[in-house]
Amino acid sequence: MENCLHHLTIKGFFFTKPISFSSSSSSLNFRFSNSNKLKVIKASAGASHCQFSSLNSPLLPQSTVGIFLSGVLQNHRNLFHVAVQEELKLLADDRDAAVSRMILSSDSDQALLHRRIAQIKENQCEVAVEDVMSLLIFYKFSEIRVPLVPKLSSCLYNGRLEILPSKDWELESIHTLEVLDIIREHITTVTGLKAKPSVTESWATTKVRQFLLARLYVASILYGYFLKSVSLRYHLERNLNLANNDVHLGHMTTNLTFKDMYPYGFEEDIFGHLNNMQSIGHGQGLIRCEEEIEDLKCYVMKFHPGSLQRCAKLRSKEAVNLVRSYSCALFNNEGFDSVENDDVILTSFSSLKRLVLEAVAFGSFLWETEDYIDNVYKLKDH
């Protein structure tokens, strides 16, 4: 089975190679088109600067619906899902009513007015639904007793960035063993931390550019989203005894490149604008698994590139906007492309692992939340 897939991680998924972190005693091993001198930040988490609270999130609600549900979650947690269902129904009714009025007035002198009203209502509902989506994800984190990492700027203090407690066990507990095995390979690939590191290795320090850390976080969200999607499909087909029936899968050797998964570029497909990330090298992609599908890794290897793209792409516009807004709020970036925050952070591998595990869990919860909301409020296709 080891021949089926050597490393199914972000190495062959979003990046050509692991992000190159440097040890605290050496210079950074990065190359960029702009050669601006780097400003090094030394930071650490003090109790007064990086506090985790019961309702802590870097992204605050932007709508009245979001603010209301945030209060319900804080003060009447047992009524939270009831309130969410009601608010989603009201949002759906408001949006549909505005669209109906626009259609009915299409031949009248008020057509332009009602079209504008419908557009405003749709935009308002979109913001509100993003807030609902964010709060549902937050609720899922609270169920496993994991506080979300606050704004990173509040954690940068006095020498280094440290995220405590690590909560590794809780973040890993939401995944099946086969998915967890893939996630651990992903962590090793993007951070260089071994699967079973010693205490000394975990707390060794490293330097990383903040905007690259933001990209790693977003990529790990998408990776968690992908794993949730593909693992559900795997178990469904296996339960239906379709694993050997080539109905959706092709018996073909596939060298899946970055361009195969995101033909218009990573950020063009995910966020709607281009990025200059390179495609992964030929031969590093998926290969054919000759034996019968026995586990998740081999199952993914038999995917046709088109099927893999569909599983890896966020399904709704609201989810795309949420990932962008959340990452910008967490890392204090004006936009995903922003290199304004080109500072270098000194941190430990343990904290890097904590961020990656949180991002993967965020992606998995995002998939579930999209499905939950779409049953009540029809999300916009991305």
Coordinates of C-alpha atoms in Angstrom, one line a residue:
M1 CA 0.0 0.0 0.0
E2 CA 3.0 2.3 0.5
N3 CA 3.5 2.4 -3.2
C4 CA 0.0 3.8 -3.8
L5 CA 0.9 7.2 -2.5
H6 CA 4.2 8.4 -1.1
H7 CA 2.9 11.8 0.2
L8 CA -0.6 12.9 -0.3
T9 CA -0.1 16.3 1.3
I10 CA 0.0 19.9 0.3
K11 CA 3.4 19.1 -1.3
G12 CA 1.5 17.8 -4.3
F13 CA -1.5 19.9 -3.8
F14 CA -0.9 23.6 -3.5
F15 CA 2.9 24.2 -3.3
T16 CA 5.8 22.9 -5.3
K17 CA 7.8 22.3 -2.1
P18 CA 7.5 22.9 1.6
I19 CA 7.7 26.4 2.8
S20 CA 11.3 26.9 3.7
F21 CA 11.5 28.0 7.4
S22 CA 14.9 28.9 8.7
S23 CA 16.3 28.2 12.1
S24 CA 16.7 31.0 14.5
S25 CA 20.4 31.1 14.0
S26 CA 20.4 31.4 10.2
S27 CA 19.1 33.8 7.6
L28 CA 15.8 33.2 5.9
N29 CA 15.8 30.9 2.9
F30 CA 13.3 32.8 0.7
R31 CA 13.5 34.5 -2.6
F32 CA 11.2 37.2 -3.8
S33 CA 11.0 39.5 -6.8
N34 CA 11.1 42.5 -4.5
S35 CA 14.3 42.7 -2.5
N36 CA 13.1 45.0 0.2
K37 CA 15.0 44.8 3.5
L38 CA 13.1 42.6 6.0
K39 CA 12.0 43.9 9.3
V40 CA 12.3 41.1 11.9
I41 CA 9.7 40.9 14.7
K42 CA 10.5 39.1 17.8
A43 CA 7.3 38.2 19.6
S44 CA 5.9 36.0 22.3
A45 CA 2.5 35.4 23.8
G46 CA 2.0 37.0 27.2
A47 CA -1.2 36.3 29.1
S48 CA -2.3 39.9 28.7
H49 CA -1.5 40.1 25.0
C50 CA -2.7 36.8 23.5
Q51 CA -5.8 35.8 25.5
F52 CA -8.2 33.1 24.5
S53 CA -11.8 33.8 25.5
S54 CA -15.0 31.8 25.3
L55 CA -16.2 33.9 22.3
N56 CA -12.9 34.9 20.8
S57 CA -12.6 35.2 17.1
P58 CA -10.5 37.4 14.9
L59 CA -13.5 38.1 12.6
L60 CA -16.3 40.1 14.2
P61 CA -19.9 39.9 12.9
Q62 CA -20.7 42.5 10.3
S63 CA -24.5 42.2 10.2
T64 CA -27.3 42.7 12.6
V65 CA -28.1 39.0 12.2
G66 CA -24.5 38.0 13.1
I67 CA -24.5 40.3 16.1
F68 CA -27.8 38.9 17.3
L69 CA -26.7 35.2 16.9
S70 CA -23.4 36.0 18.6
G71 CA -25.4 37.1 21.6
V72 CA -27.6 34.0 21.5
L73 CA -24.5 31.8 21.4
Q74 CA -23.0 33.6 24.4
N75 CA -26.1 33.8 26.5
H76 CA -28.5 31.1 25.3
R77 CA -26.2 28.4 23.8
N78 CA -29.0 25.7 23.8
L79 CA -31.1 27.9 21.6
F80 CA -28.4 28.7 19.1
H81 CA -29.3 26.3 16.3
V82 CA -33.0 27.1 16.6
A83 CA -32.1 30.8 16.2
V84 CA -29.9 30.1 13.2
Q85 CA -32.6 28.1 11.4
E86 CA -35.1 30.9 12.0
E87 CA -32.7 33.6 10.8
L88 CA -31.8 31.7 7.7
K89 CA -35.4 31.2 6.8
L90 CA -36.1 34.9 7.2
L91 CA -33.1 35.8 5.1
A92 CA -34.2 33.4 2.4
D93 CA -37.8 34.9 2.5
D94 CA -36.5 38.5 2.3
R95 CA -34.2 37.7 -0.6
D96 CA -36.9 35.8 -2.5
A97 CA -39.5 38.5 -1.9
A98 CA -37.2 41.2 -3.2
V99 CA -36.5 39.1 -6.4
S100 CA -40.3 38.5 -6.8
R101 CA -41.0 42.2 -6.7
M102 CA -38.2 42.9 -9.2
I103 CA -39.7 40.3 -11.6
L104 CA -43.3 41.6 -11.2
S105 CA -42.2 45.2 -11.8
S106 CA -40.0 44.4 -14.8
D107 CA -42.4 46.1 -17.2
S108 CA -43.2 49.1 -15.0
D109 CA -41.6 52.4 -14.5
Q110 CA -40.3 51.2 -11.1
A111 CA -38.3 48.3 -12.6
L112 CA -35.0 50.1 -12.1
L113 CA -35.8 50.8 -8.4
H114 CA -36.9 47.3 -7.6
R115 CA -33.8 45.8 -9.4
R116 CA -31.6 48.0 -7.2
I117 CA -33.5 47.0 -4.1
A118 CA -33.1 43.4 -5.0
Q119 CA -29.3 43.8 -5.4
I120 CA -29.0 45.6 -2.1
K121 CA -31.1 42.9 -0.3
E122 CA -28.9 40.2 -1.9
N123 CA -25.7 41.9 -0.7
Q124 CA -27.1 42.3 2.8
C125 CA -28.2 38.6 2.9
E126 CA -24.8 37.5 1.6
V127 CA -23.0 39.4 4.4
A128 CA -25.4 38.0 7.0
V129 CA -25.0 34.4 5.8
E130 CA -21.2 34.7 5.9
D131 CA -21.7 35.8 9.6
V132 CA -23.9 32.8 10.2
M133 CA -21.4 30.5 8.5
S134 CA -18.6 31.9 10.7
L135 CA -20.6 31.5 13.9
L136 CA -21.5 27.9 13.1
I137 CA -17.8 27.1 12.5
F138 CA -17.0 28.8 15.8
Y139 CA -19.7 26.7 17.5
K140 CA -18.0 23.5 16.2
F141 CA -14.7 24.6 17.6
S142 CA -16.3 25.3 21.0
E143 CA -17.8 21.8 21.0
I144 CA -14.3 20.3 21.1
R145 CA -13.2 23.0 23.5
V146 CA -10.7 24.6 21.2
P147 CA -10.5 28.5 21.3
L148 CA -9.7 30.0 17.9
V149 CA -6.3 31.8 17.6
P150 CA -7.0 35.5 18.1
K151 CA -5.6 38.2 15.8
L152 CA -1.9 37.5 15.4
S153 CA -1.0 41.1 16.2
S154 CA -2.3 40.5 19.7
C155 CA 0.1 37.6 20.1
L156 CA 3.2 39.3 19.0
Y157 CA 5.0 40.4 22.2
N158 CA 8.4 40.4 23.7
G159 CA 10.5 38.1 21.7
R160 CA 8.4 35.4 20.0
L161 CA 5.0 34.2 18.9
E162 CA 3.7 31.3 21.0
I163 CA 0.2 29.8 20.8
L164 CA -0.8 28.0 24.0
P165 CA -2.3 25.7 24.8
S166 CA -1.6 23.7 21.7
K167 CA -4.8 21.7 21.7
D168 CA -3.3 19.2 19.2
W169 CA -5.3 16.2 20.6
E170 CA -8.6 18.0 20.4
L171 CA -8.0 19.3 16.9
E172 CA -6.9 15.8 15.7
S173 CA -9.9 14.1 17.4
I174 CA -12.4 15.3 14.8
H175 CA -10.7 13.3 12.0
T176 CA -10.8 9.6 11.2
L177 CA -7.5 7.7 11.5
E178 CA -7.0 7.5 7.7
V179 CA -7.6 11.2 7.3
L180 CA -5.4 12.0 10.3
D181 CA -2.6 10.1 8.7
I182 CA -2.8 12.3 5.6
I183 CA -3.0 15.4 7.7
R184 CA 0.2 14.5 9.6
E185 CA 2.0 14.0 6.4
H186 CA 0.8 17.4 5.3
I187 CA 2.1 19.0 8.5
T188 CA 5.5 17.3 8.0
T189 CA 5.7 18.5 4.4
V190 CA 4.8 22.2 5.0
T191 CA 6.6 22.7 8.3
G192 CA 9.4 20.1 8.3
L193 CA 8.3 18.9 11.7
K194 CA 8.4 15.1 12.1
A195 CA 5.3 13.1 12.7
K196 CA 6.4 12.2 16.2
P197 CA 8.7 15.0 17.2
S198 CA 10.6 15.2 20.5
V199 CA 9.9 18.0 22.9
T200 CA 13.1 19.7 21.9
E201 CA 12.1 19.5 18.2
S202 CA 8.6 20.8 18.9
W203 CA 9.8 23.9 20.8
A204 CA 12.7 24.7 18.4
T205 CA 12.3 28.2 17.0
T206 CA 12.0 29.2 13.3
K207 CA 11.5 32.3 11.3
V208 CA 8.7 32.8 8.8
R209 CA 7.3 35.7 6.8
Q210 CA 3.9 36.7 8.0
F211 CA 2.3 36.9 4.6
L212 CA 3.6 33.4 3.8
L213 CA 2.1 32.1 7.1
A214 CA -1.2 33.6 6.0
R215 CA -1.0 31.7 2.7
L216 CA -0.1 28.5 4.5
Y217 CA -3.2 29.0 6.7
V218 CA -5.5 29.5 3.8
A219 CA -4.0 26.6 1.9
S220 CA -4.6 24.3 4.9
I221 CA -8.2 25.5 5.2
L222 CA -8.7 24.4 1.6
Y223 CA -6.9 21.1 2.2
G224 CA -9.2 20.3 5.2
Y225 CA -12.2 21.2 3.0
F226 CA -10.9 18.9 0.3
L227 CA -10.2 16.0 2.7
K228 CA -13.7 16.3 4.1
S229 CA -15.3 16.2 0.7
V230 CA -13.2 13.3 -0.7
S231 CA -13.5 11.2 2.5
L232 CA -17.3 11.4 2.4
R233 CA -17.3 10.4 -1.2
Y234 CA -14.9 7.6 -0.5
H235 CA -17.1 6.1 2.2
L236 CA -20.3 6.5 0.2
E237 CA -18.9 4.7 -2.8
R238 CA -17.4 2.0 -0.7
N239 CA -20.7 1.4 1.1
L240 CA -22.4 1.2 -2.2
N241 CA -19.9 -1.3 -3.5
L242 CA -18.8 1.0 -6.3
A243 CA -15.1 1.0 -5.5
N244 CA -14.4 -1.5 -8.3
N245 CA -16.9 -0.2 -10.8
D246 CA -15.1 2.6 -12.7
V247 CA -18.4 4.6 -12.8
H248 CA -16.8 7.9 -11.8
L249 CA -13.1 7.0 -11.7
G250 CA -10.7 6.4 -14.5
H251 CA -8.2 3.6 -14.7
M252 CA -5.4 5.8 -15.9
T253 CA -2.0 6.9 -14.8
T254 CA -2.2 10.6 -13.8
N255 CA 0.5 13.1 -13.3
L256 CA -1.7 15.7 -11.6
T257 CA -0.1 19.1 -11.8
F258 CA -1.1 22.3 -10.0
K259 CA -2.6 23.6 -13.3
D260 CA -4.8 20.5 -13.5
M261 CA -6.4 21.2 -10.2
Y262 CA -6.5 25.0 -10.6
P263 CA -6.2 25.7 -14.4
Y264 CA -6.5 29.5 -13.8
G265 CA -4.2 29.6 -10.8
F266 CA -4.7 28.9 -7.1
E267 CA -6.1 32.3 -6.2
E268 CA -7.9 32.8 -9.5
D269 CA -10.0 29.7 -8.8
I270 CA -10.3 30.3 -5.1
F271 CA -10.5 34.1 -4.7
G272 CA -11.0 35.3 -8.2
H273 CA -7.6 36.9 -8.9
L274 CA -4.3 35.7 -10.2
N275 CA -1.2 34.6 -8.4
N276 CA 2.2 33.7 -9.6
M277 CA 2.5 30.4 -7.7
Q278 CA 4.3 27.7 -9.8
S279 CA 2.8 24.4 -10.7
I280 CA 4.1 21.3 -9.1
G281 CA 6.7 19.4 -11.0
H282 CA 5.8 16.6 -13.4
G283 CA 5.8 13.2 -11.8
Q284 CA 5.0 14.5 -8.3
G285 CA 1.3 14.1 -8.8
L286 CA -1.1 11.2 -8.4
I287 CA -0.3 7.8 -9.8
R288 CA -2.3 4.8 -10.6
C289 CA -3.1 2.4 -7.8
E290 CA -3.0 -1.1 -9.4
E291 CA -4.5 -3.0 -6.5
E292 CA -8.1 -2.9 -5.3
I293 CA -9.0 0.3 -3.5
E294 CA -8.2 -0.4 0.1
D295 CA -7.8 3.0 1.7
L296 CA -8.4 6.7 1.3
K297 CA -5.0 7.4 -0.2
C298 CA -5.4 4.9 -3.0
Y299 CA -8.9 6.1 -3.6
V300 CA -7.8 9.7 -4.2
M301 CA -5.1 8.4 -6.6
K302 CA -7.7 7.0 -8.9
F303 CA -9.5 10.3 -9.2
H304 CA -9.8 11.8 -12.6
P305 CA -8.2 15.3 -12.5
G306 CA -11.6 16.9 -13.2
S307 CA -13.2 15.1 -10.2
L308 CA -10.3 16.1 -8.0
Q309 CA -10.8 19.8 -9.0
R310 CA -14.4 19.6 -8.0
C311 CA -13.6 18.2 -4.6
A312 CA -10.9 20.8 -4.0
K313 CA -12.9 23.8 -4.9
L314 CA -15.1 25.8 -2.5
R315 CA -18.7 25.3 -3.6
S316 CA -20.2 28.7 -2.6
K317 CA -19.4 32.3 -3.1
E318 CA -20.2 32.9 0.6
A319 CA -17.5 30.3 1.6
V320 CA -14.9 32.0 -0.6
N321 CA -15.7 35.4 0.9
L322 CA -15.5 34.0 4.4
V323 CA -12.1 32.4 3.9
R324 CA -10.8 35.6 2.5
S325 CA -12.3 37.8 5.3
Y326 CA -11.2 35.4 8.1
S327 CA -7.6 35.1 6.9
C328 CA -7.3 38.9 6.5
A329 CA -8.7 39.5 9.9
L330 CA -6.4 36.9 11.5
F331 CA -3.2 38.1 9.9
N332 CA -4.2 41.8 9.6
N333 CA -3.8 41.8 5.8
E334 CA -5.8 44.2 3.6
G335 CA -6.0 41.5 1.0
F336 CA -4.7 38.0 0.4
D337 CA -2.1 39.2 -2.0
S338 CA -0.9 41.9 0.4
V339 CA 2.9 41.9 0.9
E340 CA 2.6 45.0 3.1
N341 CA 2.9 42.6 6.0
D342 CA 6.3 41.3 5.0
D343 CA 7.5 41.0 8.5
V344 CA 9.4 38.0 9.9
I345 CA 7.9 36.2 12.9
L346 CA 10.0 34.1 15.3
T347 CA 7.9 31.2 16.5
S348 CA 8.1 27.5 17.4
F349 CA 7.3 24.5 15.3
S350 CA 4.7 23.6 17.9
S351 CA 2.8 26.9 17.2
L352 CA 3.1 26.3 13.5
K353 CA 1.5 22.9 13.9
R354 CA -1.3 24.5 16.0
L355 CA -2.1 26.9 13.2
V356 CA -2.1 24.2 10.5
L357 CA -4.3 21.9 12.6
E358 CA -6.7 24.7 13.3
A359 CA -6.9 25.7 9.6
V360 CA -7.5 22.0 8.5
A361 CA -10.3 21.7 11.1
F362 CA -11.7 25.1 9.9
G363 CA -11.8 23.7 6.3
S364 CA -13.6 20.5 7.5
F365 CA -16.1 22.5 9.5
L366 CA -16.6 24.9 6.5
W367 CA -17.7 21.9 4.3
E368 CA -20.2 20.8 6.9
T369 CA -21.5 24.3 7.5
E370 CA -22.0 24.9 3.8
D371 CA -24.1 21.8 3.6
Y372 CA -26.1 22.7 6.7
I373 CA -26.9 26.3 5.5
D374 CA -27.7 25.3 1.9
N375 CA -30.6 23.1 3.1
V376 CA -32.3 26.3 4.4
Y377 CA -30.8 29.2 2.4
K378 CA -29.6 28.5 -1.1
L379 CA -26.0 29.6 -1.4
K380 CA -24.6 31.2 -4.5
D381 CA -22.5 28.8 -6.6
H382 CA -18.8 29.7 -7.0

